[in-house]
JSON list of C-alpha atoms in Angstrom, two decimals:
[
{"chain": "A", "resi": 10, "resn": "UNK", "atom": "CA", "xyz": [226.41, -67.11, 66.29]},
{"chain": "A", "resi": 11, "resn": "UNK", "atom": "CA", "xyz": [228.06, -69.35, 63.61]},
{"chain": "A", "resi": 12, "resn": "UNK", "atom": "CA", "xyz": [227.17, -68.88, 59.58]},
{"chain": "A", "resi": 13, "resn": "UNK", "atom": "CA", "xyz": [224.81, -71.15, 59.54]},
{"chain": "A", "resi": 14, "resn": "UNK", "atom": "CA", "xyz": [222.68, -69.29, 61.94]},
{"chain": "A", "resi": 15, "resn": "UNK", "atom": "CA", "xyz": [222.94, -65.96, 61.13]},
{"chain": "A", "resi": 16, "resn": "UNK", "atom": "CA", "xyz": [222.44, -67.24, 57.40]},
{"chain": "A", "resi": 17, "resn": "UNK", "atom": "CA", "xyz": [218.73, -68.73, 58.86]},
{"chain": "A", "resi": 18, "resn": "UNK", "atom": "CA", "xyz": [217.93, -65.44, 60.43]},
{"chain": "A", "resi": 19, "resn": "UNK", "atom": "CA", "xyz": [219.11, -63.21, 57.15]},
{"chain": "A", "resi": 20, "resn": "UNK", "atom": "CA", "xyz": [216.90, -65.22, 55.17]},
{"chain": "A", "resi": 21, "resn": "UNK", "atom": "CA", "xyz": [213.91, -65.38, 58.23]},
{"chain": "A", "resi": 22, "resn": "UNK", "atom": "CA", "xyz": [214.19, -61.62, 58.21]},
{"chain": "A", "resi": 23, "resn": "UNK", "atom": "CA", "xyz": [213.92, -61.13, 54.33]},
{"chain": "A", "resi": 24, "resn": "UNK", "atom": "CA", "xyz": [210.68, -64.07, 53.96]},
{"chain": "A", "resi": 25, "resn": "UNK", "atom": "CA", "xyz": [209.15, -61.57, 56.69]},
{"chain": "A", "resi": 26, "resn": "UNK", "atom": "CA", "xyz": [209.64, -58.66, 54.23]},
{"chain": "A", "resi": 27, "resn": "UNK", "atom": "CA", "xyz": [208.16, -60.75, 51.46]},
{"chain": "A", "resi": 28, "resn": "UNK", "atom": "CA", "xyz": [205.23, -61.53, 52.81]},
{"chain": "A", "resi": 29, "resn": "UNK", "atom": "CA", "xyz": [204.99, -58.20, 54.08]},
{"chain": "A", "resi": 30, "resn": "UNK", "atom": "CA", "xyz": [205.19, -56.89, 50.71]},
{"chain": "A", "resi": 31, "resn": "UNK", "atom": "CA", "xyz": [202.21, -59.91, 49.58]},
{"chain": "A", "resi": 32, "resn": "UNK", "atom": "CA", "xyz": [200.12, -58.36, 52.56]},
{"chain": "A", "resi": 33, "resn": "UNK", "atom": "CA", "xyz": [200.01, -54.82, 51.16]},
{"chain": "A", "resi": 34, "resn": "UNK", "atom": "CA", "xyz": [199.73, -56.36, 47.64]},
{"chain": "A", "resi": 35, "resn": "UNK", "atom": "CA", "xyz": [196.47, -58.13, 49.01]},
{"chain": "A", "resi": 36, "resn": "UNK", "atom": "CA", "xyz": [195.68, -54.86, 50.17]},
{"chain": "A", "resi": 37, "resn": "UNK", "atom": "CA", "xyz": [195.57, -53.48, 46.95]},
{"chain": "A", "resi": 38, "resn": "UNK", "atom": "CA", "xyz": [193.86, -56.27, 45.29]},
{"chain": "A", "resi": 39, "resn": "UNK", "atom": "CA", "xyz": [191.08, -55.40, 48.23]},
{"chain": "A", "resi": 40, "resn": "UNK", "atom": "CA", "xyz": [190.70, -52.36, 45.73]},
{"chain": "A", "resi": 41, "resn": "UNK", "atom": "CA", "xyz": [191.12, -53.65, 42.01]},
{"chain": "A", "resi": 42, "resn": "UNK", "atom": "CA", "xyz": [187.83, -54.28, 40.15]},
{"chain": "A", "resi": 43, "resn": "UNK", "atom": "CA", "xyz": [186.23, -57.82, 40.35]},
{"chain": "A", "resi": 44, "resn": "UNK", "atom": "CA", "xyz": [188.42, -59.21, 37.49]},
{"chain": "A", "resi": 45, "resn": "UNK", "atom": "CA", "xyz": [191.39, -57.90, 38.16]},
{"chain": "A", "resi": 46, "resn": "UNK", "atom": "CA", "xyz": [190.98, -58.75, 41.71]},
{"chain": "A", "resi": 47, "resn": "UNK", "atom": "CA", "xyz": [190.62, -62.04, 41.30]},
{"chain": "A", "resi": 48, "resn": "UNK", "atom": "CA", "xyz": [193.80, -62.45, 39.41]},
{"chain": "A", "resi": 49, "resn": "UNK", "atom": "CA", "xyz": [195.58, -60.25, 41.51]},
{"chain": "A", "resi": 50, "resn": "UNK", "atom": "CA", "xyz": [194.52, -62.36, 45.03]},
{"chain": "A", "resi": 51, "resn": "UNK", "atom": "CA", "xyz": [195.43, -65.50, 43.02]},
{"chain": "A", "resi": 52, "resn": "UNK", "atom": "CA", "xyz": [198.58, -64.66, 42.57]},
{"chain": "A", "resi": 53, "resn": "UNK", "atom": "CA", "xyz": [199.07, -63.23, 45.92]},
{"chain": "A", "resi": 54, "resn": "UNK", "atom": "CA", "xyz": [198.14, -66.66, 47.14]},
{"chain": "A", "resi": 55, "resn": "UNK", "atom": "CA", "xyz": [200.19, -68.24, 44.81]},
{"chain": "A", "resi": 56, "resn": "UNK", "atom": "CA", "xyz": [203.55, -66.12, 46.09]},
{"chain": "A", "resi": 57, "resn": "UNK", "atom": "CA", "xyz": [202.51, -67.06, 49.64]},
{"chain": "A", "resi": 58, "resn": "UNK", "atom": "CA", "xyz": [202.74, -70.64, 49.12]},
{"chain": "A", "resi": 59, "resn": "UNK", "atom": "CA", "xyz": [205.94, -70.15, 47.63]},
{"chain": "A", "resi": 60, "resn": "UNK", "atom": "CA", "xyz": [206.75, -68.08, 50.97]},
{"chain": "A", "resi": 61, "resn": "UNK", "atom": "CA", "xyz": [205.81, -70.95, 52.90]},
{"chain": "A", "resi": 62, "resn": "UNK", "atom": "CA", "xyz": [206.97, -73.53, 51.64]},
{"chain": "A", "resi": 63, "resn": "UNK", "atom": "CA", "xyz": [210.73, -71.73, 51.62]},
{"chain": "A", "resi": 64, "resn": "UNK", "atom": "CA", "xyz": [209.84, -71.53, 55.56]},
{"chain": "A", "resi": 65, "resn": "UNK", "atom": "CA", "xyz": [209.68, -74.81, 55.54]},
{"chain": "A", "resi": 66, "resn": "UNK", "atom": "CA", "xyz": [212.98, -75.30, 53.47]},
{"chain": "A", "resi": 67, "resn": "UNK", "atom": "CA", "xyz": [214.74, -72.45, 55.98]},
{"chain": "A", "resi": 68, "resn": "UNK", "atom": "CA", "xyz": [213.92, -74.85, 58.78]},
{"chain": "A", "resi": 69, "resn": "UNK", "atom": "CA", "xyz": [215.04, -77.63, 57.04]},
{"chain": "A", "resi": 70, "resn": "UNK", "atom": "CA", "xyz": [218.34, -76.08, 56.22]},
{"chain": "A", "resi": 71, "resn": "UNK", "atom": "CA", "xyz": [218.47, -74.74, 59.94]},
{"chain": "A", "resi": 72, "resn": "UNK", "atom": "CA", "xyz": [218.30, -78.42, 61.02]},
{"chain": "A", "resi": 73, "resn": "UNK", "atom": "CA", "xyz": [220.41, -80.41, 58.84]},
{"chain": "A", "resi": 74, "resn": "UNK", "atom": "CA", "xyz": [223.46, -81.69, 59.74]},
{"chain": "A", "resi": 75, "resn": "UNK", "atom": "CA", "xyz": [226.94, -79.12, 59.73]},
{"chain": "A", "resi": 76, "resn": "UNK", "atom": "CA", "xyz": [228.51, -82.01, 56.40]},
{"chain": "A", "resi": 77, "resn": "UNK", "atom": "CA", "xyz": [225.41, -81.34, 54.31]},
{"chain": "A", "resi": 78, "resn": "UNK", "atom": "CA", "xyz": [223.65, -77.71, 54.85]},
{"chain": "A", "resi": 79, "resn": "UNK", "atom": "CA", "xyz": [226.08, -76.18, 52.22]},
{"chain": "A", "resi": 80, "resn": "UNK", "atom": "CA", "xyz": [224.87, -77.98, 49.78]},
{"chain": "A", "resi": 81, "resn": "UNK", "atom": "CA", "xyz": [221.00, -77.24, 51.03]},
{"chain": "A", "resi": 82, "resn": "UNK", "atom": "CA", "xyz": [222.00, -73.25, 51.34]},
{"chain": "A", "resi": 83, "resn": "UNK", "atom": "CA", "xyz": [222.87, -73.39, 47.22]},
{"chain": "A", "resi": 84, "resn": "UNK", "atom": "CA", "xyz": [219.35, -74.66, 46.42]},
{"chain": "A", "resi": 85, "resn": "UNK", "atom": "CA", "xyz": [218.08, -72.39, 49.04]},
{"chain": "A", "resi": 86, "resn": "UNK", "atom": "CA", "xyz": [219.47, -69.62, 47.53]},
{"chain": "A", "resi": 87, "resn": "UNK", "atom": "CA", "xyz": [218.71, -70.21, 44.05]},
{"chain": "A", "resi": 88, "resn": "UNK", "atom": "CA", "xyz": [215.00, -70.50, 45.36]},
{"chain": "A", "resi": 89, "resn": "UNK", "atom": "CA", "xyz": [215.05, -67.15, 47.57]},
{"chain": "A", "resi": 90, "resn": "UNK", "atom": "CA", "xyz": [216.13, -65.43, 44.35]},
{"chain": "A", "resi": 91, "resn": "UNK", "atom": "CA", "xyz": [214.01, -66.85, 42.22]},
{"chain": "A", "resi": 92, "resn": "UNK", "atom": "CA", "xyz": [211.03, -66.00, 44.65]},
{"chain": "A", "resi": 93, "resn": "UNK", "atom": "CA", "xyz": [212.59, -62.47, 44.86]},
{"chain": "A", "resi": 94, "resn": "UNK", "atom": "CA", "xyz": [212.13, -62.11, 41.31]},
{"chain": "A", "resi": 95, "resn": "UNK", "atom": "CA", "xyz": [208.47, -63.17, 41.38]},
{"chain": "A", "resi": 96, "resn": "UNK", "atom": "CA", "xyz": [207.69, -60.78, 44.50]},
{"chain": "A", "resi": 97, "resn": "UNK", "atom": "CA", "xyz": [209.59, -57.74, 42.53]},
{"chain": "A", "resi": 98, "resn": "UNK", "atom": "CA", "xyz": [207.23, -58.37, 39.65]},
{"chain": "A", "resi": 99, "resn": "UNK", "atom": "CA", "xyz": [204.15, -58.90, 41.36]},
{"chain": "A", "resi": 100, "resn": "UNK", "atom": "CA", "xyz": [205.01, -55.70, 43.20]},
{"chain": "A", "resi": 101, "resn": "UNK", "atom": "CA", "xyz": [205.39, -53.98, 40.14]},
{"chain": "A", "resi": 102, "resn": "UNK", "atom": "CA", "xyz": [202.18, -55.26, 38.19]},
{"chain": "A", "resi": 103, "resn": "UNK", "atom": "CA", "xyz": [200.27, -54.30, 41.86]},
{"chain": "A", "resi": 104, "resn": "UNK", "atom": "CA", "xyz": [201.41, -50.71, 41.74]},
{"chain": "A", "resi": 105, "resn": "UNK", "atom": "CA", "xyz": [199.53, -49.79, 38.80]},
{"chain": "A", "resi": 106, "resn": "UNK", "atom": "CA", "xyz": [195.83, -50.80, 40.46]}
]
């Protein structure tokens, strides 16, 4: 497996724990009264678009060519730890429903 794969299927296995972690918060949500449970499934969606769309940029960077997916990864990972952040705070707002 060269770096380039096993850096796709690092990053595949933490999105699954993300969204994962969105599924229980939706979970909770489920529970929170009818204000709060609104904002709490709107930003659950929110955090699963981000998800998705950083699917769509893992595939990307899975598929570019060997010259330029260095240069992809660096955005990449700014992004997955930015979205890290967001899921780490959205699972800490969520625990106190």
């Amino acid at each position: 497996m060269d770096d380039r794969q096993a850096y796709v299927e690092k990053r595949r296995a933490e999105i699954r724990e993300m969204e994962a972690d969105i599924a229980k918060m939706r979970a909770k949500a489920d529970q929170a009264k009818a204000d709060a449970k609104i904002r709490y499934q709107e930003r659950a969606n929110r955090l699963q678009q981000t998800v998705d769309d950083m699917k769509h940029q893992l595939d990307e960077v899975g598929q570019t060519a060997e010259s330029a997916w260095q240069d992809l990864r660096e955005g990449f990972d700014r992004s997955m730890e930015e979205l890290k952040r967001g899921v780490g705070s959205a699972k800490r707002e969520f625990e106190s429903i």
